[in-house]
Coordinates of C-alpha atoms in Angstrom, one line a residue:
Chain A
M1 CA 37.2 15.9 -24.6
P2 CA 36.3 12.6 -22.7
I3 CA 32.7 12.2 -21.8
I4 CA 33.6 10.7 -18.4
E5 CA 36.6 11.5 -16.3
L6 CA 37.4 10.2 -12.9
N7 CA 40.4 11.6 -11.0
N8 CA 41.7 10.0 -7.8
V9 CA 38.3 8.6 -6.8
H10 CA 38.0 6.9 -3.5
K11 CA 34.9 5.3 -2.0
I12 CA 34.9 4.2 1.6
Y13 CA 32.0 2.7 3.5
R14 CA 32.1 3.4 7.2
T15 CA 30.2 1.9 10.0
K16 CA 30.9 2.3 13.8
E17 CA 33.1 -0.8 13.8
I18 CA 34.7 -1.1 10.4
E19 CA 35.8 0.8 7.3
T20 CA 35.6 -0.8 3.9
I21 CA 37.4 0.6 1.0
A22 CA 35.3 0.0 -2.1
L23 CA 37.3 2.1 -4.5
E24 CA 40.8 3.4 -4.1
N25 CA 42.5 6.0 -6.2
V26 CA 40.5 5.3 -9.4
N27 CA 41.5 7.3 -12.5
L28 CA 39.5 6.7 -15.6
L29 CA 38.9 8.5 -18.9
V30 CA 36.1 7.3 -21.2
N31 CA 35.7 8.8 -24.6
R32 CA 32.5 9.7 -26.3
G33 CA 31.1 6.7 -28.2
E34 CA 33.3 4.2 -26.5
F35 CA 32.1 0.7 -25.3
L36 CA 34.0 -0.2 -22.1
S37 CA 33.8 -3.3 -20.0
V38 CA 34.6 -3.3 -16.3
M39 CA 35.7 -6.7 -14.9
G40 CA 36.9 -8.1 -11.7
P41 CA 35.8 -10.5 -8.9
S42 CA 32.7 -10.0 -6.8
G43 CA 33.1 -7.2 -4.3
C44 CA 36.0 -5.5 -6.1
G45 CA 34.0 -2.2 -6.6
K46 CA 32.7 -2.6 -10.1
S47 CA 29.1 -1.7 -9.2
T48 CA 30.2 1.1 -6.9
L49 CA 32.1 2.6 -9.8
L50 CA 29.0 2.5 -12.0
N51 CA 26.9 4.0 -9.2
I52 CA 29.3 6.8 -8.8
I53 CA 29.5 7.6 -12.5
G54 CA 25.7 7.5 -12.7
L55 CA 25.3 9.8 -9.7
L56 CA 23.5 7.1 -7.7
D57 CA 26.2 7.4 -5.1
A58 CA 28.9 10.0 -4.2
P59 CA 32.6 9.4 -4.0
S60 CA 34.3 9.8 -0.6
Q61 CA 37.1 11.6 -2.3
G62 CA 38.1 12.6 -5.8
M63 CA 36.4 14.2 -8.8
V64 CA 33.9 12.8 -11.3
Q65 CA 33.3 14.8 -14.5
L66 CA 30.5 14.1 -16.9
N67 CA 30.6 16.0 -20.2
G68 CA 33.3 18.1 -18.7
R69 CA 31.3 19.2 -15.7
D70 CA 32.4 18.4 -12.1
T71 CA 29.5 16.5 -10.5
S72 CA 30.7 16.9 -6.9
G73 CA 28.3 18.9 -4.7
L74 CA 25.6 19.2 -7.3
E75 CA 22.2 20.3 -6.1
D76 CA 19.5 17.6 -6.1
K77 CA 17.7 19.1 -9.0
T78 CA 20.9 19.3 -11.2
A79 CA 22.0 15.8 -10.3
A80 CA 18.5 14.5 -11.1
N81 CA 18.7 16.3 -14.4
F82 CA 22.0 14.5 -15.2
R83 CA 20.4 11.1 -14.2
N84 CA 17.4 11.9 -16.4
K85 CA 19.1 13.2 -19.6
T86 CA 22.7 12.2 -19.6
V87 CA 22.8 8.7 -18.1
G88 CA 20.6 5.6 -18.6
F89 CA 21.0 2.7 -16.1
I90 CA 20.5 -1.0 -16.8
F91 CA 20.6 -3.2 -13.7
Q92 CA 21.3 -6.9 -13.4
S93 CA 18.0 -7.5 -11.6
F94 CA 16.1 -5.2 -14.0
H95 CA 14.5 -3.2 -11.2
L96 CA 11.2 -2.7 -12.9
I97 CA 8.3 -1.4 -10.9
P98 CA 6.1 -4.5 -10.5
S99 CA 2.8 -2.6 -10.2
L100 CA 3.4 -0.8 -13.6
N101 CA 2.9 -2.4 -17.0
V102 CA 5.6 -2.4 -19.6
L103 CA 4.5 0.8 -21.2
D104 CA 4.4 2.7 -17.9
N105 CA 7.7 1.3 -16.7
V106 CA 9.4 2.5 -19.9
Q107 CA 7.9 6.0 -19.6
I108 CA 9.3 6.6 -16.1
P109 CA 12.3 8.8 -17.2
L110 CA 10.0 11.0 -19.3
L111 CA 7.7 11.7 -16.3
Y112 CA 10.6 13.7 -14.9
S113 CA 11.5 15.5 -18.1
S114 CA 9.4 18.1 -19.9
A115 CA 7.9 15.5 -22.3
R116 CA 4.1 15.7 -22.6
G117 CA 1.8 12.8 -22.1
I118 CA 1.1 12.0 -25.7
N119 CA 4.7 12.3 -26.7
R120 CA 5.7 10.1 -23.8
T121 CA 3.4 7.3 -25.0
S122 CA 4.5 7.4 -28.6
R123 CA 8.2 7.6 -27.6
A124 CA 7.7 4.6 -25.3
K125 CA 6.1 2.6 -28.1
E126 CA 8.9 3.6 -30.4
V127 CA 11.6 2.3 -28.0
L128 CA 9.7 -0.9 -27.2
E129 CA 9.5 -1.5 -31.0
K130 CA 13.3 -1.1 -31.1
V131 CA 13.9 -3.7 -28.3
G132 CA 11.3 -6.0 -29.9
L133 CA 8.6 -5.8 -27.2
S134 CA 5.9 -3.8 -28.8
H135 CA 3.5 -6.8 -28.4
R136 CA 4.0 -6.9 -24.6
M137 CA 3.2 -3.2 -23.8
K138 CA 0.3 -4.0 -21.5
H139 CA 2.0 -6.9 -19.7
F140 CA 3.3 -6.6 -16.2
P141 CA 6.9 -7.5 -15.2
T142 CA 5.8 -10.7 -13.5
Q143 CA 4.3 -11.9 -16.8
L144 CA 7.6 -11.5 -18.7
S145 CA 10.7 -13.7 -19.0
G146 CA 14.0 -12.5 -17.7
G147 CA 15.2 -11.6 -21.2
Q148 CA 12.0 -9.6 -21.8
C149 CA 12.4 -7.8 -18.5
Q150 CA 15.9 -6.8 -19.5
R151 CA 14.6 -5.5 -22.8
V152 CA 12.1 -3.4 -20.9
A153 CA 14.9 -2.1 -18.7
I154 CA 17.0 -1.3 -21.8
A155 CA 14.0 0.5 -23.4
R156 CA 13.6 2.5 -20.1
A157 CA 17.3 3.4 -20.1
I158 CA 17.3 4.7 -23.7
I159 CA 13.9 6.4 -23.8
A160 CA 15.4 9.8 -22.8
Q161 CA 18.2 9.4 -25.4
P162 CA 21.0 9.6 -22.9
E163 CA 24.6 9.9 -24.0
I164 CA 25.8 7.3 -21.6
I165 CA 24.4 3.8 -20.8
L166 CA 25.6 2.2 -17.6
A167 CA 24.9 -1.5 -17.6
D168 CA 25.5 -3.4 -14.4
E169 CA 25.9 -7.1 -15.4
P170 CA 23.0 -6.8 -17.9
T171 CA 23.3 -10.5 -18.9
G172 CA 24.1 -11.8 -15.4
N173 CA 20.6 -13.2 -14.9
L174 CA 20.0 -14.5 -18.4
D175 CA 20.9 -17.6 -20.3
S176 CA 23.6 -17.3 -23.0
K177 CA 21.3 -17.1 -26.0
T178 CA 19.2 -14.3 -24.4
G179 CA 22.4 -12.7 -23.1
M180 CA 23.7 -12.4 -26.6
E181 CA 20.4 -10.9 -27.8
I182 CA 20.8 -8.2 -25.1
M183 CA 24.4 -7.6 -26.0
E184 CA 23.3 -7.1 -29.6
L185 CA 21.0 -4.4 -28.5
L186 CA 23.8 -2.7 -26.5
F187 CA 26.2 -3.0 -29.4
G188 CA 23.5 -1.5 -31.7
L189 CA 23.1 1.5 -29.3
N190 CA 26.9 1.9 -29.2
R191 CA 27.0 1.9 -33.0
E192 CA 24.5 4.7 -32.9
G193 CA 26.9 6.8 -30.8
T194 CA 25.9 6.0 -27.3
T195 CA 28.8 5.6 -24.8
V196 CA 28.4 2.3 -22.9
I197 CA 30.0 1.2 -19.7
M198 CA 29.2 -2.4 -18.8
V199 CA 30.1 -4.4 -15.7
T200 CA 30.5 -8.1 -16.6
H201 CA 32.0 -11.3 -15.4
D202 CA 31.9 -12.8 -18.8
E203 CA 35.3 -12.6 -20.4
H204 CA 33.9 -13.7 -23.8
I205 CA 31.4 -10.8 -23.8
A206 CA 34.0 -8.3 -22.5
K207 CA 36.4 -9.1 -25.3
Q208 CA 33.8 -8.0 -27.8
T209 CA 33.9 -4.5 -26.4
Q210 CA 36.5 -1.8 -27.2
R211 CA 38.3 -1.7 -23.9
I212 CA 38.4 -3.7 -20.7
V213 CA 39.2 -2.1 -17.3
R214 CA 39.9 -4.6 -14.5
F215 CA 39.5 -4.1 -10.8
F216 CA 40.8 -5.9 -7.8
D217 CA 40.0 -5.0 -4.2
G218 CA 38.8 -1.5 -5.2
R219 CA 41.9 -0.8 -7.2
Q220 CA 42.1 -0.5 -11.0
V221 CA 44.6 -3.1 -12.0
E222 CA 44.5 -2.8 -15.8
Chain B
M1 CA 0.2 6.3 -8.4
L2 CA -3.3 5.4 -7.2
K3 CA -3.9 3.0 -10.0
E4 CA -0.4 1.6 -9.8
D5 CA -1.2 -0.6 -6.8
K6 CA -4.9 -0.9 -6.7
V7 CA -5.1 -3.2 -3.6
I8 CA -2.9 -1.0 -1.5
S9 CA -4.9 2.1 -2.7
I10 CA -8.2 0.5 -1.9
I11 CA -7.1 -0.6 1.6
S12 CA -5.8 2.9 2.2
I13 CA -9.0 4.5 1.1
F14 CA -11.2 2.2 3.2
G15 CA -8.8 2.5 6.1
T16 CA -9.3 6.3 6.0
A17 CA -13.1 5.8 5.6
L18 CA -13.2 3.4 8.5
A19 CA -11.1 5.8 10.7
I20 CA -13.4 8.7 9.9
T21 CA -16.5 6.6 10.5
M22 CA -15.3 5.5 13.9
I23 CA -14.3 8.9 15.0
M24 CA -17.5 10.5 13.7
V25 CA -19.7 8.0 15.4
V26 CA -17.9 8.4 18.7
I27 CA -18.2 12.2 18.5
L28 CA -21.8 11.9 17.3
S29 CA -22.7 9.8 20.3
Q30 CA -21.2 12.4 22.6
R31 CA -22.9 15.3 20.8
I32 CA -26.4 13.7 20.8
K33 CA -26.2 13.3 24.6
T34 CA -25.3 16.9 25.3
T35 CA -26.7 19.1 22.5
N36 CA -30.1 20.7 23.0
I37 CA -32.9 18.7 21.4
A38 CA -36.5 19.9 21.6
P39 CA -38.2 19.6 24.0
E40 CA -35.0 19.4 26.1
I41 CA -34.0 22.8 25.0
N42 CA -32.2 23.8 28.2
R43 CA -29.8 20.9 28.5
E44 CA -26.8 23.2 28.9
R45 CA -28.3 24.7 32.1
T46 CA -29.9 21.6 33.5
M47 CA -28.6 19.4 36.3
Y48 CA -29.8 16.1 37.5
I49 CA -30.0 14.0 40.7
K50 CA -30.9 10.4 40.1
W51 CA -29.6 8.7 43.2
L52 CA -28.7 9.3 46.8
K53 CA -26.4 7.6 49.3
E54 CA -27.9 6.6 52.6
E55 CA -25.4 5.8 55.3
T56 CA -26.3 4.2 58.6
S57 CA -24.0 2.8 61.2
S58 CA -24.4 -0.7 59.7
S59 CA -24.7 -0.1 55.9
T60 CA -24.4 2.2 53.0
N61 CA -27.0 2.1 50.2
I62 CA -27.4 3.8 46.9
I63 CA -31.1 4.3 46.4
P64 CA -33.5 6.5 44.3
V65 CA -34.6 9.9 45.7
S66 CA -37.8 9.5 47.6
G67 CA -40.6 12.2 47.5
S68 CA -40.0 13.0 51.1
E69 CA -36.3 13.6 50.6
Y70 CA -37.2 15.8 47.6
K71 CA -39.5 17.8 49.8
Q72 CA -37.1 18.0 52.7
F73 CA -33.9 18.8 50.9
L74 CA -34.5 20.0 47.3
Q75 CA -38.0 21.4 46.7
D76 CA -37.2 24.9 47.7
L77 CA -33.6 25.3 46.5
K78 CA -32.9 29.1 46.1
T79 CA -30.2 29.2 43.5
P80 CA -31.9 27.5 40.6
E81 CA -34.7 28.8 38.5
C82 CA -36.8 25.7 39.3
V83 CA -36.7 22.1 40.4
S84 CA -38.7 19.3 39.0
L85 CA -39.3 15.6 39.8
Q86 CA -40.0 12.8 37.5
S87 CA -40.9 9.1 37.7
R88 CA -41.2 7.0 34.6
Q89 CA -42.8 3.7 34.2
Q90 CA -44.4 1.4 31.6
A91 CA -48.0 0.6 32.3
M92 CA -51.3 -0.4 30.7
V93 CA -53.8 2.3 29.8
S94 CA -57.3 1.9 28.5
V95 CA -60.3 4.0 27.4
E96 CA -64.0 3.4 27.4
N97 CA -65.3 1.8 24.2
N98 CA -61.9 0.4 23.3
P99 CA -61.4 -3.0 24.8
E100 CA -57.7 -3.0 24.0
N101 CA -55.3 -2.3 26.9
I102 CA -52.3 -0.4 25.5
K103 CA -48.9 -0.4 27.0
A104 CA -47.5 3.1 27.3
D105 CA -44.5 5.0 28.7
V106 CA -45.9 7.1 31.5
M107 CA -44.1 10.0 33.3
E108 CA -45.4 11.2 36.6
T109 CA -44.1 14.6 37.2
D110 CA -44.9 18.2 38.3
S111 CA -45.8 21.5 36.6
N112 CA -42.1 22.7 36.6
F113 CA -41.4 20.0 34.0
W114 CA -43.2 22.2 31.4
I115 CA -40.9 25.1 32.3
I116 CA -37.7 23.0 31.9
N117 CA -38.8 21.3 28.7
R118 CA -40.6 23.1 25.8
F119 CA -43.1 20.8 24.1
S120 CA -44.9 21.4 20.8
F121 CA -48.6 21.2 21.6
Q122 CA -50.9 20.1 18.8
E123 CA -53.9 20.8 21.0
G124 CA -54.6 21.9 24.5
K125 CA -52.0 22.8 27.1
P126 CA -49.9 21.3 29.9
F127 CA -51.5 20.5 33.3
S128 CA -51.1 23.5 35.6
K129 CA -49.4 24.2 38.9
E130 CA -52.9 24.1 40.5
D131 CA -53.6 20.7 38.9
F132 CA -50.3 19.5 40.4
Q133 CA -50.9 20.9 43.8
S134 CA -54.4 19.6 44.0
G135 CA -53.6 16.2 42.4
F136 CA -56.2 16.8 39.7
P137 CA -56.2 14.0 37.2
H138 CA -55.2 15.9 34.1
A139 CA -52.8 14.4 31.5
V140 CA -50.9 15.3 28.4
I141 CA -50.4 12.5 25.8
S142 CA -48.5 12.1 22.6
K143 CA -50.2 12.4 19.3
S144 CA -49.5 8.8 18.2
L145 CA -50.8 7.3 21.5
A146 CA -53.9 9.5 21.2
Q147 CA -54.6 8.1 17.8
R148 CA -54.2 4.6 19.0
L149 CA -56.3 5.0 22.1
F150 CA -59.2 6.8 20.3
N151 CA -58.8 5.2 16.8
G152 CA -58.0 8.6 15.2
N153 CA -61.0 10.4 16.8
P154 CA -60.5 13.7 18.7
A155 CA -58.9 13.0 22.1
L156 CA -58.7 16.4 23.8
G157 CA -61.0 16.4 26.8
K158 CA -61.5 12.7 26.7
E159 CA -60.5 10.3 29.5
F160 CA -58.3 7.3 29.8
S161 CA -57.7 4.9 32.7
Y162 CA -54.3 4.5 34.4
K163 CA -53.7 2.7 37.7
E164 CA -57.5 2.4 38.3
R165 CA -58.1 6.2 37.9
N166 CA -59.5 8.2 35.0
Y167 CA -57.4 11.0 33.6
K168 CA -58.7 13.8 31.4
I169 CA -56.5 14.7 28.4
C170 CA -55.7 18.4 28.7
G171 CA -53.0 18.5 26.0
I172 CA -51.7 16.6 23.0
V173 CA -48.1 16.9 22.0
N174 CA -46.0 15.8 19.0
D175 CA -44.2 12.5 19.7
I176 CA -41.0 12.9 21.6
S177 CA -37.8 11.2 20.4
T178 CA -36.3 8.6 22.8
L179 CA -33.1 10.5 22.4
C180 CA -34.6 13.0 24.8
D181 CA -34.1 10.5 27.6
N182 CA -35.2 13.0 30.3
A183 CA -38.4 14.3 28.8
Y184 CA -39.5 11.3 26.8
A185 CA -42.8 9.6 27.6
Q186 CA -46.1 9.0 25.9
I187 CA -48.2 10.2 28.8
W188 CA -47.3 13.0 31.3
L189 CA -49.5 13.4 34.4
P190 CA -49.2 15.1 37.8
C191 CA -47.5 12.6 40.2
T192 CA -49.8 14.0 42.9
A193 CA -52.7 12.5 41.0
V194 CA -51.3 9.0 41.4
E195 CA -50.1 9.0 45.0
K196 CA -48.7 11.3 47.7
I197 CA -45.3 12.7 46.7
E198 CA -43.8 11.2 49.9
D199 CA -44.6 7.7 48.7
G200 CA -42.9 7.9 45.3
E201 CA -39.3 7.6 44.0
F202 CA -38.1 10.2 41.6
S203 CA -35.3 11.6 39.4
I204 CA -34.7 15.3 40.1
T205 CA -34.1 17.8 37.4
I206 CA -32.8 21.3 38.3
L207 CA -32.9 24.2 35.9
A208 CA -30.2 26.7 36.6
K209 CA -30.7 30.4 35.7
N210 CA -27.3 30.2 34.1
K211 CA -24.8 27.4 33.7
K212 CA -22.3 29.4 35.7
D213 CA -24.5 28.7 38.7
F214 CA -23.8 25.0 38.6
S215 CA -21.1 25.1 41.3
E216 CA -23.4 27.4 43.4
I217 CA -26.2 24.9 43.1
K218 CA -24.0 22.0 44.1
K219 CA -22.8 24.1 47.1
E220 CA -26.4 24.8 48.1
V221 CA -27.3 21.1 47.9
R222 CA -24.3 20.2 50.1
E223 CA -25.5 22.8 52.6
R224 CA -29.0 21.4 52.6
E225 CA -27.5 18.0 53.3
I226 CA -25.7 19.3 56.4
R227 CA -28.6 21.3 57.6
N228 CA -31.3 18.7 57.0
N229 CA -29.6 15.6 58.3
P230 CA -31.0 15.8 61.8
E231 CA -30.4 12.1 62.6
I232 CA -26.8 12.4 61.5
D233 CA -25.6 9.9 64.0
T234 CA -28.0 7.2 62.9
K235 CA -28.6 8.0 59.2
K236 CA -26.9 10.3 56.8
I237 CA -28.2 11.3 53.4
S238 CA -26.0 12.6 50.6
F239 CA -27.2 13.1 47.1
I240 CA -25.2 11.8 44.1
G241 CA -25.0 15.0 42.2
P242 CA -26.4 17.3 41.0
Y243 CA -24.6 16.7 37.8
S244 CA -24.8 18.6 34.6
R245 CA -25.5 16.8 31.3
K246 CA -21.8 16.6 30.5
E247 CA -21.0 15.3 33.9
L248 CA -23.7 12.6 33.6
L249 CA -22.1 11.6 30.3
V250 CA -18.8 11.2 32.1
K251 CA -20.4 9.2 35.0
E252 CA -22.3 6.9 32.6
G253 CA -22.4 3.4 34.1
N254 CA -20.7 4.6 37.3
M255 CA -23.5 6.1 39.4
N256 CA -22.2 4.6 42.6
N257 CA -19.2 6.8 42.5
D258 CA -20.1 10.1 44.2
D259 CA -16.7 11.7 43.9
P260 CA -17.7 15.4 43.9
N261 CA -14.8 16.6 41.9
M262 CA -15.3 13.9 39.3
K263 CA -11.6 14.2 38.3
K264 CA -11.1 10.5 38.1
D265 CA -14.3 9.9 36.1
T266 CA -13.5 12.8 33.8
I267 CA -10.0 11.7 33.1
K268 CA -11.2 8.1 32.5
H269 CA -14.0 9.2 30.2
Y270 CA -11.8 11.4 28.0
L271 CA -9.0 8.8 28.0
I272 CA -11.4 6.2 26.6
I273 CA -12.6 8.7 24.0
A274 CA -9.0 9.6 23.1
I275 CA -8.1 6.0 22.7
L276 CA -11.2 5.3 20.6
L277 CA -10.2 8.2 18.4
L278 CA -6.5 7.4 18.3
I279 CA -6.8 3.7 17.5
P280 CA -8.1 4.2 13.9
A281 CA -5.8 7.2 13.4
V282 CA -2.7 5.4 14.5
N283 CA -3.6 2.3 12.5
L284 CA -4.0 4.6 9.5
S285 CA -0.7 6.2 10.1
G286 CA 0.9 2.8 10.5
F287 CA -0.5 1.6 7.2
S288 CA 0.7 4.8 5.4
L289 CA 4.2 4.2 6.9
F290 CA 4.2 0.6 5.8
K291 CA 3.1 1.7 2.3
I292 CA 5.9 4.1 2.0
I293 CA 8.6 1.9 3.4
S294 CA 7.5 -0.9 1.0
R295 CA 8.1 1.7 -1.8
T296 CA 11.6 2.6 -0.8
S297 CA 13.0 0.6 -3.8
E298 CA 10.5 2.2 -6.1
I299 CA 11.5 5.6 -4.9
G300 CA 15.2 4.7 -5.5
I301 CA 14.3 3.5 -9.1
R302 CA 12.4 6.7 -9.8
K303 CA 15.3 8.8 -8.5
A304 CA 17.8 6.8 -10.6
F305 CA 15.8 7.9 -13.7
G306 CA 15.5 11.6 -12.8
A307 CA 13.0 12.1 -10.0
T308 CA 14.0 14.9 -7.6
Q309 CA 13.4 14.7 -3.8
K310 CA 10.7 17.3 -4.2
S311 CA 8.9 15.5 -7.0
I312 CA 8.9 12.3 -4.9
L313 CA 7.6 14.1 -1.9
L314 CA 4.9 15.9 -3.9
Q315 CA 3.9 12.7 -5.6
V316 CA 3.4 10.9 -2.2
L317 CA 1.6 13.8 -0.7
Y318 CA -0.7 14.2 -3.7
E319 CA -1.5 10.5 -3.6
N320 CA -2.3 10.6 0.1
L321 CA -4.4 13.7 -0.3
L322 CA -6.4 11.9 -3.0
T323 CA -6.9 8.7 -1.0
S324 CA -7.8 10.8 2.1
L325 CA -10.4 12.8 0.1
I326 CA -12.0 9.7 -1.4
G327 CA -11.8 7.9 2.0
G328 CA -13.3 11.0 3.7
I329 CA -16.3 11.1 1.4
I330 CA -16.9 7.3 1.9
G331 CA -16.3 7.8 5.6
L332 CA -18.9 10.6 5.8
I333 CA -21.5 8.4 4.1
T334 CA -20.7 5.3 6.1
S335 CA -20.7 7.2 9.4
Y336 CA -24.2 8.4 8.5
W337 CA -25.3 4.8 7.8
V338 CA -23.6 3.4 10.9
A339 CA -25.2 6.1 13.1
I340 CA -28.6 5.2 11.7
A341 CA -28.1 1.5 12.0
L342 CA -26.8 1.6 15.5
K343 CA -28.7 4.6 16.9
D344 CA -30.6 2.7 19.5
R345 CA -27.3 1.2 20.9
L346 CA -25.1 4.2 20.5
F347 CA -27.2 7.2 21.4
T348 CA -29.1 6.3 24.5
F349 CA -27.9 6.8 28.1
N350 CA -29.1 3.5 29.2
I351 CA -29.4 0.7 26.6
Y352 CA -31.5 -1.3 29.0
D353 CA -34.3 1.3 28.8
H354 CA -36.8 -0.2 26.4
F355 CA -39.1 2.7 25.5
M356 CA -42.3 2.1 23.6
G357 CA -41.5 5.2 21.4
E358 CA -39.0 5.7 18.7
N359 CA -36.1 8.0 18.0
T360 CA -37.9 10.4 15.7
I361 CA -35.0 12.8 15.2
P362 CA -32.9 12.0 12.1
V363 CA -29.3 11.3 12.9
S364 CA -28.4 13.7 10.1
A365 CA -29.5 16.6 12.5
F366 CA -26.3 15.9 14.5
L367 CA -23.9 15.4 11.7
S368 CA -22.2 18.8 11.7
P369 CA -20.1 19.6 8.7
W370 CA -17.6 21.2 11.0
V371 CA -17.2 18.0 13.0
F372 CA -16.6 16.2 9.7
F373 CA -14.2 18.9 8.6
Y374 CA -12.1 18.7 11.8
V375 CA -12.1 14.8 11.8
F376 CA -11.1 14.8 8.1
L377 CA -8.4 17.4 8.9
V378 CA -7.0 15.2 11.7
C379 CA -7.0 12.1 9.5
L380 CA -5.5 14.0 6.6
A381 CA -2.7 15.4 8.8
M382 CA -1.9 12.0 10.2
N383 CA -2.0 10.5 6.7
L384 CA 0.3 13.2 5.3
L385 CA 2.7 13.1 8.2
S386 CA 2.9 9.4 8.4
S387 CA 3.6 9.1 4.7
G388 CA 5.3 12.5 4.1
I389 CA 8.0 12.1 6.7
P390 CA 9.1 8.6 5.7
A391 CA 8.8 9.6 2.0
W392 CA 11.1 12.6 2.7
K393 CA 13.5 10.3 4.5
A394 CA 13.4 7.7 1.7
S395 CA 13.9 10.4 -0.9
R396 CA 17.1 11.5 0.9
L397 CA 18.5 8.0 1.1
N398 CA 21.5 7.0 -1.1
I399 CA 19.8 5.9 -4.3
A400 CA 21.9 2.7 -4.7
D401 CA 20.9 1.6 -1.2
S402 CA 17.2 2.5 -1.8
I403 CA 17.1 0.4 -5.0
K404 CA 18.5 -2.7 -3.1
Q405 CA 15.7 -2.6 -0.5

């Protein structure tokens, strides 16, 4: 059974004046443990696809299934539970909370799960160790380099041990060397069994993944 | 979340404290001027006439009430329990065997003054109705002045000199706070002992049997004006008032306006108070709103990692409750300090009155826990609404859009 299944997904943004089709008739199956790259020019709907899979946005039409469950019309609490336990997001611009230090940023997903305080801290230290940032726990995002911020974002994405990692251009704001280090972390997670879907512009990086899906003007072209 | 953004949290706490302080001080200044304070224990059923309007064919003047007008129009009003007259001035007094001339606040009044106000006598008693009628030079003085005049020696029955006449001390009272602006003085003596009533200028105090009689008293004064204005073609006298304590508060600084309905004055007064109260509350709400709007991205991030709308809302409300509570406590303390520091400016009817005495009543006596509770409740409600509503809206936004903001 695929872990992610998209059937006839459309996403249309409407304003009073115009209607923009971001995704058109997208059908996609992603198997458990797969590492998938999503490629295409800017504005072709890659990030929208990721947002829809991660329940950050809802499709205008079509069905999205996660772990075999239809996610359309989910109650806020159930959708939040999916975002908390099943999906982990990594953003191009990191989206760390600037007023929180590294340790507190990483713990955010556990605040909304049943994990207790002491377990939260030890688990956060554990994942920071894994991404090689245990020596920066008390630092704030502004005191870190771009690569370090992305490591914090990865630690935050994996702390609740989600089955799916959605990475939206995770190396887009990083130099090539740091980008490769981040990719190594993602490949490591994938080897451990996590399904990874990554949006990227980098053909070289995409070729290292198991499958590439290409988009153009909201349509899946490959 | 409080510790997450310390600067914002501190500003929020002190904003709440400042708003509460400002509102408390405004309310306090109103309460002090209308609540009963000994010896002015009948404030709620007392009315005042301080000025009258004299109209002739060529001019209109606002002047103090003269003794003859008091006798002609007001002395024998039927509706009130009693009518009293007062004239206050600063003058030098002296005693034999003490070469020092001492400046004192002197009130020339009548025996009804002791009915309207209840003084605490250390020794002796007030001058009597007979003393007043006969112009007998008896006087009541304050304890601290007695000590200064007689160097701590017994003062009852002794004499002091005022306006070239000797007065015998018939009573010594505890010092009166300057907050009791109508009863305050250091020496009280029969005005008839100084000069003929007709020659003096006075403030008139009217004690109603019941505050429900206020309109009846006003009506009687108006009737007297009509009946006792014999030279109506050449000179017309109309009193400004009588006004109750609350009406005087409304008319503060606007004695020339003799609008009998006082609608304009009342609306203006309460509008000013409302603005004074609203400014800090609205500022606080604006700040809370800004705080939440600036956190829209954070709300999106939290939701992306599992926060529900409810948990976001509860978090924001909890944070605001906490900042409001801390701000409330600081506000209560600072309002007490501000009230003490500015008491001479804030709590007198006329800041140009420079009394020799002091405000001996602690401001804390007027700090009602209920007033604080209601003020706190208003600030809390505004805080919660101004942060809760935008937080609720932000929590319902599309997460992808929130994160981008």
